[in-house]
XYZ file of C-alpha atoms in Angstrom:
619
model
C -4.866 -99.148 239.899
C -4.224 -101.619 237.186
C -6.107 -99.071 235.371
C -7.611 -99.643 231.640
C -7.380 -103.073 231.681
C -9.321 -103.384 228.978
C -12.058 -105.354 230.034
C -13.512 -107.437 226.820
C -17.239 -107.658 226.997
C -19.923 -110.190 225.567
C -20.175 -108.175 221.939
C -16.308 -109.983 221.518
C -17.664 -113.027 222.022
C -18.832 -114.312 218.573
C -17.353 -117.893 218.405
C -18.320 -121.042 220.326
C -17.235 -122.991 223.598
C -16.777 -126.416 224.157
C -15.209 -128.569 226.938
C -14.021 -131.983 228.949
C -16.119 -133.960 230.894
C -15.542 -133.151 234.633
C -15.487 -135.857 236.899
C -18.796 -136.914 238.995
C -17.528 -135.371 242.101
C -16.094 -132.143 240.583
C -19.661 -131.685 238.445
C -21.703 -132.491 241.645
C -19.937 -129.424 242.979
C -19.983 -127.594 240.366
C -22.920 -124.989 241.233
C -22.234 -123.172 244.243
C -24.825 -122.096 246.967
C -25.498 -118.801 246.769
C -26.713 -116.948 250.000
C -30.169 -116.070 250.922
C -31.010 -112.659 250.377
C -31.413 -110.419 253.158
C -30.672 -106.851 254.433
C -27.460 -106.374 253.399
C -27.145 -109.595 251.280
C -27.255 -109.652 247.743
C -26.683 -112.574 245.461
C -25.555 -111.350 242.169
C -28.777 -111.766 240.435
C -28.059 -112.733 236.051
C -31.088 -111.732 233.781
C -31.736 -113.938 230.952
C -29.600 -112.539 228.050
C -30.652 -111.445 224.508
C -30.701 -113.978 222.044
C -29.300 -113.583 218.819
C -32.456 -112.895 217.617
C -33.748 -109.965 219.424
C -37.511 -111.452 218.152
C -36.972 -115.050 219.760
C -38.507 -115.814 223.541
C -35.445 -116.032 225.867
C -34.037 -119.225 226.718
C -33.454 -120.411 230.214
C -30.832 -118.041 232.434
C -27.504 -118.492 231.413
C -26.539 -119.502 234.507
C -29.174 -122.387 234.684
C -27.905 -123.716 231.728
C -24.280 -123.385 232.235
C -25.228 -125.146 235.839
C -27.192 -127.949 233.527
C -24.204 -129.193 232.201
C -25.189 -128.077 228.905
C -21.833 -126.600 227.773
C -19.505 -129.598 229.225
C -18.289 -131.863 226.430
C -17.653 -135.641 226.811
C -14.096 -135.695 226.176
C -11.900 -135.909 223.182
C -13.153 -134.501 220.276
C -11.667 -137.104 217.879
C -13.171 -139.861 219.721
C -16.257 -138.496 219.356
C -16.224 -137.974 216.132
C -15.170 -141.765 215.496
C -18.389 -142.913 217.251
C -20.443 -143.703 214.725
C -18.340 -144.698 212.291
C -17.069 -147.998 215.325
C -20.779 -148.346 215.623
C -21.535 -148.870 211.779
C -18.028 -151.204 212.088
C -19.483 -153.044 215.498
C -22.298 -154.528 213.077
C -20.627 -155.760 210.916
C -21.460 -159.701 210.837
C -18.585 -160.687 208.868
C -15.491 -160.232 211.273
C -13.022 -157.290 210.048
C -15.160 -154.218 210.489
C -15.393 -155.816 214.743
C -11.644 -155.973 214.594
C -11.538 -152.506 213.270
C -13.974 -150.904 215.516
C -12.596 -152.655 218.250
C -9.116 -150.833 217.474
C -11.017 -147.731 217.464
C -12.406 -147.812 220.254
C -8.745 -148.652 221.786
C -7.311 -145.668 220.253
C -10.422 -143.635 221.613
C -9.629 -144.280 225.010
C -6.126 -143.217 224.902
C -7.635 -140.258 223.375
C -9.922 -139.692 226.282
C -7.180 -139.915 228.601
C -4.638 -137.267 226.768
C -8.041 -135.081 226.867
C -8.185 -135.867 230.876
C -4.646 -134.256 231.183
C -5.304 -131.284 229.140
C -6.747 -127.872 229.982
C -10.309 -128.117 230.249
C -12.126 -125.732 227.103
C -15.414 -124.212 227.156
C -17.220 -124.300 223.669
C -20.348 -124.586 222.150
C -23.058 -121.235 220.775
C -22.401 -118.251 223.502
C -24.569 -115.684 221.428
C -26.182 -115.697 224.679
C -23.763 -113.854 226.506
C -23.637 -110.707 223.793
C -24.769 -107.994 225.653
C -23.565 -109.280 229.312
C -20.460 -107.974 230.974
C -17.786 -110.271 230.542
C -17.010 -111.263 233.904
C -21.030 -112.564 235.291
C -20.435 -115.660 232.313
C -16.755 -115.986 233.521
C -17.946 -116.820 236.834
C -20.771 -118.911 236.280
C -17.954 -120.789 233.809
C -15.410 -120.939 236.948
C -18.004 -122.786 238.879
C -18.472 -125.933 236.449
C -14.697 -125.764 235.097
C -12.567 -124.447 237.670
C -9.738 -122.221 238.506
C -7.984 -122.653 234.917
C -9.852 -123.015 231.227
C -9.642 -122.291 228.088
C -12.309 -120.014 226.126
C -12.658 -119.415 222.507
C -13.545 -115.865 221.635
C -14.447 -116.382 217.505
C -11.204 -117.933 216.532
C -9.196 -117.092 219.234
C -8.655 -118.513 222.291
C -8.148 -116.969 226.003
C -6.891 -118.782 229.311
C -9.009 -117.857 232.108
C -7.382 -117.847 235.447
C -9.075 -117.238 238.874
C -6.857 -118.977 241.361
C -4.466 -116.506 243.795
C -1.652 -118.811 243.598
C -1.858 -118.690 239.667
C -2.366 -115.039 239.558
C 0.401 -114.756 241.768
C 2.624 -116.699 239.488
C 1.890 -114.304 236.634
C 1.996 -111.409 238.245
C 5.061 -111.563 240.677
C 6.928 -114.755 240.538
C 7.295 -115.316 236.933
C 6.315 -111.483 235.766
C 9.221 -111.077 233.489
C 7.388 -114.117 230.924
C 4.563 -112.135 230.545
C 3.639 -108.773 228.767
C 0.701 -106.357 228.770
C 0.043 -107.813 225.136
C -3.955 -107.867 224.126
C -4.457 -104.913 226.435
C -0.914 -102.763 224.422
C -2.259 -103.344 221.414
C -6.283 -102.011 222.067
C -4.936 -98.940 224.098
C -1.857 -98.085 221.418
C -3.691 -95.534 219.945
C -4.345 -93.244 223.378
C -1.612 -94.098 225.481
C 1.518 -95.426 223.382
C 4.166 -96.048 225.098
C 2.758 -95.225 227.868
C 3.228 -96.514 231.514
C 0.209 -99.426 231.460
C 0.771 -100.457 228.055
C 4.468 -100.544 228.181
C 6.597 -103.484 227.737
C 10.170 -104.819 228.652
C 12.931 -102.111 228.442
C 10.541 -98.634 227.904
C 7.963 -99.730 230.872
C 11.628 -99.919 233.184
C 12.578 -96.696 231.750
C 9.451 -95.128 232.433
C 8.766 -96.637 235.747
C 12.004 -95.262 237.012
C 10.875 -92.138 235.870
C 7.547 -91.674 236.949
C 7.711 -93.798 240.519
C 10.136 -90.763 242.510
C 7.285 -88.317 241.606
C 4.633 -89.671 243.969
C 6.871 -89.091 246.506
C 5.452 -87.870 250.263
C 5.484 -84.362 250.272
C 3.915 -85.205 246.911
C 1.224 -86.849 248.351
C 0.326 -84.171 251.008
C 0.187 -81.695 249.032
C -2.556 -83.522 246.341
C -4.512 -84.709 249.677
C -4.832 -80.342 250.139
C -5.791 -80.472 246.684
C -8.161 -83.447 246.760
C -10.238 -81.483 249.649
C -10.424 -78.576 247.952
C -12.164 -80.473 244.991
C -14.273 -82.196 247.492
C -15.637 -78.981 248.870
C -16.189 -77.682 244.772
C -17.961 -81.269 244.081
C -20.058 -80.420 247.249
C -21.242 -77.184 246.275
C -22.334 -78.540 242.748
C -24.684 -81.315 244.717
C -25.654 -78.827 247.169
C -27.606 -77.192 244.429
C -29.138 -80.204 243.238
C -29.997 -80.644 246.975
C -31.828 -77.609 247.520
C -33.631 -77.979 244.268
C -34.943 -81.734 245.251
C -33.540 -83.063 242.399
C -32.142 -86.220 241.911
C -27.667 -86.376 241.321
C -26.869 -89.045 238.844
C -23.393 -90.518 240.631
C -21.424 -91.835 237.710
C -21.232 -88.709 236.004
C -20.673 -86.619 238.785
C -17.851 -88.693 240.082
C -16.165 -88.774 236.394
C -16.161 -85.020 236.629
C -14.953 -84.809 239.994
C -12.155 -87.626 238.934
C -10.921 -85.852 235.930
C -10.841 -82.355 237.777
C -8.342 -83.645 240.308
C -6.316 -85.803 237.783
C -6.192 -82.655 235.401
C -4.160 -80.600 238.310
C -2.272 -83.907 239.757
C -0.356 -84.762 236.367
C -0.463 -81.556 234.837
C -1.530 -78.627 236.507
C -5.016 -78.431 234.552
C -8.082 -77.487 235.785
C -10.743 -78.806 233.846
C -13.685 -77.541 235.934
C -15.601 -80.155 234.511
C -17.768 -80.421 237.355
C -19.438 -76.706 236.541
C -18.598 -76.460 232.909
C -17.759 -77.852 229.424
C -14.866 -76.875 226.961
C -13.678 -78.963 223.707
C -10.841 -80.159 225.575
C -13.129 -81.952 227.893
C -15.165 -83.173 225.482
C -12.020 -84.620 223.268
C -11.365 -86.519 226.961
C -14.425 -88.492 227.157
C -14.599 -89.256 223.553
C -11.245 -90.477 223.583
C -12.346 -92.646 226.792
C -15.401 -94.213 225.300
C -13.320 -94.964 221.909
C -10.448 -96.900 224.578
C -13.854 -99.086 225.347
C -15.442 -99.457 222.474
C -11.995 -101.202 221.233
C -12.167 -103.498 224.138
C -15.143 -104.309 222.856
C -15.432 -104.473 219.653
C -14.922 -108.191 218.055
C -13.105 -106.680 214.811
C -10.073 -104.246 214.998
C -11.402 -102.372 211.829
C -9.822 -99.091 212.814
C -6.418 -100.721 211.893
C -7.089 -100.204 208.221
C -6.089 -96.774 207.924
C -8.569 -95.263 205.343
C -11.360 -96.334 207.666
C -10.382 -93.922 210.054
C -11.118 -91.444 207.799
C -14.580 -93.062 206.396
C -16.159 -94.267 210.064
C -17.861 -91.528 211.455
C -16.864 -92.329 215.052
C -12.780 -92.852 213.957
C -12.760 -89.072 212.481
C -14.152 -87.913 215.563
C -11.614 -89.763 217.618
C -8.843 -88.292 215.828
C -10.136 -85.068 216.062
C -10.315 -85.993 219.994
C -7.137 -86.731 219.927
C -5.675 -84.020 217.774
C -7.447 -81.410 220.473
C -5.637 -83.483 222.708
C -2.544 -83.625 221.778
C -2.297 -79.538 220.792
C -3.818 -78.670 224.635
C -0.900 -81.009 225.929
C 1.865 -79.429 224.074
C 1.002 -76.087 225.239
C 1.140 -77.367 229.032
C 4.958 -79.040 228.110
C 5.571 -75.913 226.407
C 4.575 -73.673 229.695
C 5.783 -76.285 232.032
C 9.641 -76.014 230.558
C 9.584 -72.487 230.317
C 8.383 -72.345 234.074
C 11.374 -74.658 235.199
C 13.562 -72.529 233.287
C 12.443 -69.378 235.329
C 12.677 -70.926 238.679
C 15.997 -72.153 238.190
C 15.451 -74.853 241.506
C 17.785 -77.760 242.304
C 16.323 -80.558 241.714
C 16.599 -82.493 244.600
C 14.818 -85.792 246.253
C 11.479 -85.357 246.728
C 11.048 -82.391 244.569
C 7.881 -80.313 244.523
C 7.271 -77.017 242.956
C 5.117 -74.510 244.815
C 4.158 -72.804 241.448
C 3.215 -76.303 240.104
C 3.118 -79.500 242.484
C 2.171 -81.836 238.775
C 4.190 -84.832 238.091
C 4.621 -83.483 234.699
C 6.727 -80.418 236.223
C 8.272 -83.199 238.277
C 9.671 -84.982 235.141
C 10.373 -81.895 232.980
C 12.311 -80.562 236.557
C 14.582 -83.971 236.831
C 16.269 -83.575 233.649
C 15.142 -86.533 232.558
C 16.461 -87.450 228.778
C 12.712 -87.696 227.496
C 10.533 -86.970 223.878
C 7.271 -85.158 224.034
C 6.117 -87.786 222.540
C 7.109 -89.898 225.432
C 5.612 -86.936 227.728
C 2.292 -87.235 225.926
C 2.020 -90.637 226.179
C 2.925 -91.244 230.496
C 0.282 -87.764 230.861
C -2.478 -90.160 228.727
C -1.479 -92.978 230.556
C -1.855 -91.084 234.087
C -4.946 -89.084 233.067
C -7.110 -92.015 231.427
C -5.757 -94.546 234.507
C -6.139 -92.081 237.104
C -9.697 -91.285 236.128
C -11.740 -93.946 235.499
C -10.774 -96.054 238.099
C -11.466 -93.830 241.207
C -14.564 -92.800 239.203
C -15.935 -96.387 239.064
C -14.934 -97.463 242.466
C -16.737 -94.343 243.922
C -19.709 -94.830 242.263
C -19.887 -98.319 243.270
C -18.872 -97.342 246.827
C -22.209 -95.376 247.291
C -24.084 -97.954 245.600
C -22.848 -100.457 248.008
C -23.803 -97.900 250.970
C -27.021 -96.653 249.966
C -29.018 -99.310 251.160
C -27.123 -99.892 254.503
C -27.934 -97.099 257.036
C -25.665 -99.245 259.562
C -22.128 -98.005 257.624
C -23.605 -94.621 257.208
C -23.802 -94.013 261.058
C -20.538 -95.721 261.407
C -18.945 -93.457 258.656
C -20.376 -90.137 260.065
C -19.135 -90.995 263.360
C -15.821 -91.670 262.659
C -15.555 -88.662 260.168
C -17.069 -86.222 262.863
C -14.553 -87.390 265.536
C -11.519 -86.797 262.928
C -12.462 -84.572 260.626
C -14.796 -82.147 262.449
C -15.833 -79.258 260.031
C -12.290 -78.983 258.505
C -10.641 -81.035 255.470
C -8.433 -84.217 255.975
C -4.149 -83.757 255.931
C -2.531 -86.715 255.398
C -2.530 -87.805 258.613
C -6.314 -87.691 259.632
C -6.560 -90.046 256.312
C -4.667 -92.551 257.833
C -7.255 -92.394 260.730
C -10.332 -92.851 258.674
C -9.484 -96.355 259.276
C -13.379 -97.052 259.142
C -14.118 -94.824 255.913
C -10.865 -96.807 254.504
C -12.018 -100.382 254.872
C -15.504 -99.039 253.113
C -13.341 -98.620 249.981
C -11.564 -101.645 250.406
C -14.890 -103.701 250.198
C -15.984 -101.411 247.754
C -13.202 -102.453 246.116
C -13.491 -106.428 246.482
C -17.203 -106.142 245.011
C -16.197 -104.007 242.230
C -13.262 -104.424 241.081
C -11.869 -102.301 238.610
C -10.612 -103.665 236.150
C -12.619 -107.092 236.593
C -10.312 -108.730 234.542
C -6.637 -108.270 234.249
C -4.723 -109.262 230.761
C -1.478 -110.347 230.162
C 0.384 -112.586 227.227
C 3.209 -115.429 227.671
C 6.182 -115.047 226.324
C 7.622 -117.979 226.622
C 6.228 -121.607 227.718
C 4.833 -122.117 231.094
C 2.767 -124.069 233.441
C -0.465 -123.007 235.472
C -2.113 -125.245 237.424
C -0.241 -128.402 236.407
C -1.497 -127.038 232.484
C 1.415 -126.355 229.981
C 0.619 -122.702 228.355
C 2.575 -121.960 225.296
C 4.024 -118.929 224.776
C 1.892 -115.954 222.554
C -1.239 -117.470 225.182
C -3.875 -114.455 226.058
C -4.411 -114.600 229.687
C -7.605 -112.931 231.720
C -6.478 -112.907 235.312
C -10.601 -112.764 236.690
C -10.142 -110.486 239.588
C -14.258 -110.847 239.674
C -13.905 -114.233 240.211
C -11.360 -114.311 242.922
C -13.267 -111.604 244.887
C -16.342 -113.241 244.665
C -15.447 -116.690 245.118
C -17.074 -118.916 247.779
C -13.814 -120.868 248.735
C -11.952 -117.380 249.502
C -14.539 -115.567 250.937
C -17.099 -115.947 253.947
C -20.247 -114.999 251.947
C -18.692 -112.979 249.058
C -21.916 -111.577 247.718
C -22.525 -109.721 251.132
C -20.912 -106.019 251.905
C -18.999 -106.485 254.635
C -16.392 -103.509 255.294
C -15.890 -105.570 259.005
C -14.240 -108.361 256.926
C -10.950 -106.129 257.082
C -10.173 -105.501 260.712
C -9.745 -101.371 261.458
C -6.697 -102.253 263.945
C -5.206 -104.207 260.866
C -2.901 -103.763 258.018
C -4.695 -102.210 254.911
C -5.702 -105.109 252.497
C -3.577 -104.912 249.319
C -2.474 -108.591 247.090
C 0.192 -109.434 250.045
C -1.911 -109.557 253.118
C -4.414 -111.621 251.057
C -1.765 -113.872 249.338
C -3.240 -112.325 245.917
C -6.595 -113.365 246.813
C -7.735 -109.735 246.555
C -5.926 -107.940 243.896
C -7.875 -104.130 244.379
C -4.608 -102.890 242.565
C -3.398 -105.527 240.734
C 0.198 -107.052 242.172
C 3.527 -107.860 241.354
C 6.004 -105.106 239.748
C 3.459 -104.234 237.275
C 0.985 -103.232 240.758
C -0.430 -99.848 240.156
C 2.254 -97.299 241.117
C -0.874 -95.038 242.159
C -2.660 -97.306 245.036
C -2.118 -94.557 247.343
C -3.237 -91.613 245.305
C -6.392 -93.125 244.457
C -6.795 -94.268 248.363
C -6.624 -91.037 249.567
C -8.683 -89.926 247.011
C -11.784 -91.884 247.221
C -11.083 -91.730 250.790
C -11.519 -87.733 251.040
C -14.423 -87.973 248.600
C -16.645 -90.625 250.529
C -15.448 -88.565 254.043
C -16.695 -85.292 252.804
C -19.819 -85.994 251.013
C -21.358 -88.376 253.654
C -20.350 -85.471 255.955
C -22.685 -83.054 254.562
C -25.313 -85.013 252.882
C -28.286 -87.836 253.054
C -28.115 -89.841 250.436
C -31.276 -91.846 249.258
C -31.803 -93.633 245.842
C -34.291 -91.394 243.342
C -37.715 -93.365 243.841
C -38.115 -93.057 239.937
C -34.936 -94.400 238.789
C -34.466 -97.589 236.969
C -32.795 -100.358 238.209
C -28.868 -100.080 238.740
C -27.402 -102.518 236.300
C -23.522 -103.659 235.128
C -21.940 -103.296 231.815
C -18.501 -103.696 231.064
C -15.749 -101.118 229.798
C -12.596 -100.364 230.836
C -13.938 -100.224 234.381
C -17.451 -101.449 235.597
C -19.776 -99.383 234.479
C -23.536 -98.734 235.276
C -26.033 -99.033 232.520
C -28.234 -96.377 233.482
C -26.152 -94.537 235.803
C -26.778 -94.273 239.538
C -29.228 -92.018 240.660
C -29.608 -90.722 244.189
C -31.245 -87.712 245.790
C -29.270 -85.798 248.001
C -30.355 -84.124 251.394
C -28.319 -81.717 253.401
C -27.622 -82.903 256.880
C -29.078 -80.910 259.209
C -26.049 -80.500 261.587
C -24.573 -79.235 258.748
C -27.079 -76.298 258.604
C -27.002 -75.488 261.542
C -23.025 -75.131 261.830
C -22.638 -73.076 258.473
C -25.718 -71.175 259.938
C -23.565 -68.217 260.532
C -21.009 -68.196 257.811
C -21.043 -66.387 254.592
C -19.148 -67.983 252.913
C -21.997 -70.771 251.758
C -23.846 -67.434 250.267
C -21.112 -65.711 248.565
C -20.486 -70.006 247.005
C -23.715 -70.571 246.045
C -23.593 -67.138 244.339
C -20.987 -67.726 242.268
C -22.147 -70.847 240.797
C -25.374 -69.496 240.334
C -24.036 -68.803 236.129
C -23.390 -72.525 236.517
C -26.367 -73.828 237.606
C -27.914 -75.127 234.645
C -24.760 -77.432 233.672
C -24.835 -78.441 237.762
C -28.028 -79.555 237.383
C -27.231 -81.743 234.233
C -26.491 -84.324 236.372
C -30.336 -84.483 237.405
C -31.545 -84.846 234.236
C -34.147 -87.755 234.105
C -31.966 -90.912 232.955
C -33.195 -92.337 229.266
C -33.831 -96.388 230.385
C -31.368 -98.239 227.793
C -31.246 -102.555 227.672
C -29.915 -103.737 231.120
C -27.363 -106.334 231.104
C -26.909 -107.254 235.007
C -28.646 -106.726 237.641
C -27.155 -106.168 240.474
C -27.304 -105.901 244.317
């Protein structure tokens, strides 16, 4: 995925917005109708917002007042201003101040129409939206100003796009004018040079470097390894299972994520799912730092002797140090190891000993600095993590509620998959189980938003944008929007035939972007495919899942990837077909023995959730 696309949330937005009048028509339109809730239907539902001061009642929704009209502006700010000075002018009884406000008002109206040409600009106070994911506002903004706006974030300002031939523009058709920027800058510190964050001549470099290694054989052989951390991850819940206790998702999906991206880049097991270590630890604090930057109105961490007075900087670079020593051991073993074998290096290389992509690059010969090592293994490990994290968690959120794909699921997974793990050709037959993820994926996209920066001058929508502009691509917006999908807010998985091609930015003319598009598309769509695929196939295969009756309301908050607020909380329940065909075997004793030492740090994950502040509700 377009992973770590820094997704800025409403604690950046300190500044105001203020915009055009939109004509009658276009403001009659404005709001659109949601659909009725029903089984299976959920309008994405906005709670009122804190105000800046915590101690104030809350206002009206921000949605009703956005739909009010309350942030649309009557034009040109000059001529506004000028108003009442024509007016004072206007009574003038004498003659001259008429004849001057009369000129006024002359040069007002050719002000109004220069503002009718221009971009339309959201201002006015948005304290409201501190506290709300990013992308809910951004919506509810799309619907009274349209596909293309301006927003000021304090004193910067931000084009917000959410039209597919736009997006399509920036990310394919004119893709050399525009750069990672905003996003480069907040992730510098983790991932420097790095694959995502790269720019002009490195990112080529890099991609040439990187692409060969998720070749086929590749692939098959991480699908072997993405079952056999399926069956671990189903152990761990099994225990949670027979204790009656309830799995919180998020967590256990993160674990699961960073265990398979560990051996995928480079040949790490983390065994997060069963225990702890300070390198795992240095991971996630690492992670939450990359957020809180893409949060975080003021880049204070750029003055360097902060990092060494803010509590939460020293621990980051003690995160990172950790980091950075466990990584140049596994360079250090991983050249001595393709010194030993001595193999040709040939196309579509793959080491028995180690299958990694790092072993990969280290094997090609490649002219490349362990610094330049460290930062494509960040890049991989951060990217590769999050994303399949989020979009599983948000797959069984989706399914939860909807016994209807369940049965469909099961039945397809029982008539491929049987008792055994998927190979890479019973994935491509989950066809069913596939087009789960890819709605999964419309809902939730992760990243919501994707950022890029102009380079040089351009036009969107009939709009000039100067070069050095900040764009947010809204891939929440065009997901979700009314005029490009048949009730957006409704899980459909049936909206993307089975017998069809699977939906990527081309079959939907960059309508639905669940990888982002262009040459700067996620070079790992299919890795994290048949990853989430294998995950969703062999959990609903062995277990009920039913949300924990005492769990609070799932809610959305913004970091690099959609997060929950309170996590996602669901009691699992062993199928009973599944008893009764491991019945016989051993093997489910001698497992459950050995993670028996384990068992408190399994169930960790069932650990009553601490309610925090929601942000948004949703379905």
């Amino acid at each position: 995925m377009e992973a770590c696309s820094a997704t800025p949330s409403g604690a950046a937005l300190r500044g105001t917005f203020a915009g055009h009048r939109l004509p009658a028509q276009r403001q009659a339109a404005a709001v659109v109708a949601r659909p009725a809730c029903r089984q299976g239907r959920h309008p994405l539902r906005v709670s009122a917002s804190a105000s800046g001061d915590p101690g104030k009642p809350k206002k009206d929704s921000l949605e009703d007042r956005i739909a009010s009209g309350e942030f649309t502006d009557s034009g040109s700010t000059k001529e506004r201003l000028t108003r009442p000075l024509r007016r004072v002018l206007a009574k003038d009884p004498v003659g001259p101040g008429r004849m001057i406000a009369m000129q006024l008002a002359k040069i007002g109206q050719r002000w109004q129409r220069r503002a009718a040409t221009r971009m339309p600009t959201a201002t006015g106070d948005i304290r409201e939206i501190v506290g709300q994911p990013v992308f809910v506002p951004l919506f509810k903004l799309y619907q009274i100003y349209g596909k293309i706006f301006k927003l000021s974030f304090g004193p910067k300002q931000f084009v917000i796009v959410s039209d597919p031939e736009m997006a399509k523009q920036i990310l394919l058709h004119n893709a050399s004018n525009y750069s990672k920027g905003l996003l480069s800058e907040i992730l510098d510190f983790v991932m420097g040079q790095g694959l995502i964050p790269a720019d002009g001549e490195v990112w080529k470099v890099r991609r040439r470097a990187v692409v060969p290694a998720l070749h086929k054989k590749y692939l098959a052989a991480m699908v072997n390894m993405f079952g056999e951390c399926a069956e671990h991850g189903a152990r761990v819940i099994e225990q949670s299972a027979k204790a009656g206790k309830a799995v919180e998702m998020e967590n256990f999906f993160s674990r699961f994520g960073l265990d398979i991206i560990g051996k995928a880049v480079f040949n790490y097991d983390f065994d997060s799912l069963t225990h702890d270590d300070p390198v795992i630890q240095a991971v996630y604090t690492t992670l939450r730092e990359a957020e809180y930057r893409s949060t975080y109105p003021i880049a204070y961490w750029n003055i360097v002797p902060l990092r060494y007075i803010v509590p939460r900087q020293r621990r980051n670079m003690e995160a990172l140090q950790v980091i950075q020593e466990t990584l140049n051991e596994l360079i250090a073993k991983c050249k001595q190891l393709v010194e030993e074998e001595d193999e040709e290096f040939v196309e579509e290389f793959l080491s028995k000993a180690d299958p990694s992509i790092l072993h990969f690059l280290i094997a090609s010969g490649d002219d490349i600095t362990s610094k330049q090592l460290k930062d494509d293994m960040m890049t991989l490990l951060i990217a590769g993590h999050e994303t399949t994290a989020a979009v599983l968690t948000w797959t069984f959120h989706c399914i939860a509620d909807r016994p209807d794909v369940i049965a469909r699921l099961r039945e397809e997974v029982d008539e491929v998959l049987g008792d055994g793990r998927p190979g890479f050709e019973e994935l491509r037959s989950l066809r069913y189980t596939t087009r789960v993820i890819n709605e999964s994926m419309r809902m939730y996209p992760q990243p919501p938003v994707l950022i890029r920066r102009a380079l040089a001058d351009d036009v969107l929508g009939g709009y000039d944008v100067p070069a050095g502009s900040d764009i947010f691509i809204s891939t929440w917006n065009l997901h979700r929007s009314p005029e490009l999908w048949d009730e957006p807010d409704h899980f459909n998985p049936d909206r993307f035939p089975v017998d069809g091609p699977t939906p990527n930015e081309q079959t939907h003319d960059f309508k639905y972007l669940p990888f982002g598009g262009g040459r700067r598309k996620c070079i790992g769509d299919q890795f994290a495919l048949f990853e989430a695929v294998t995950a969703l196939a062999m959990l609903i295969r062995r277990f009920d899942f039913e949300r924990a009756p005492d769990a609070p309301p799932v809610a959305m908050t913004t970091g690099a990837t959609i997060h929950t607020t309170n996590g996602l909380w669901l009691v699992p329940k062993a199928r009973q077909m599944q008893q009764e065909q491991h019945a016989a075997g051993a093997g489910a004793g001698v497992a459950a023995a050995a993670f028996t030492e384990q068992r408190e740090l399994a169930l960790a994950f069932t650990e009553p959730a601490k309610p925090q502040q929601q942000t948004t509700a949703t379905p």
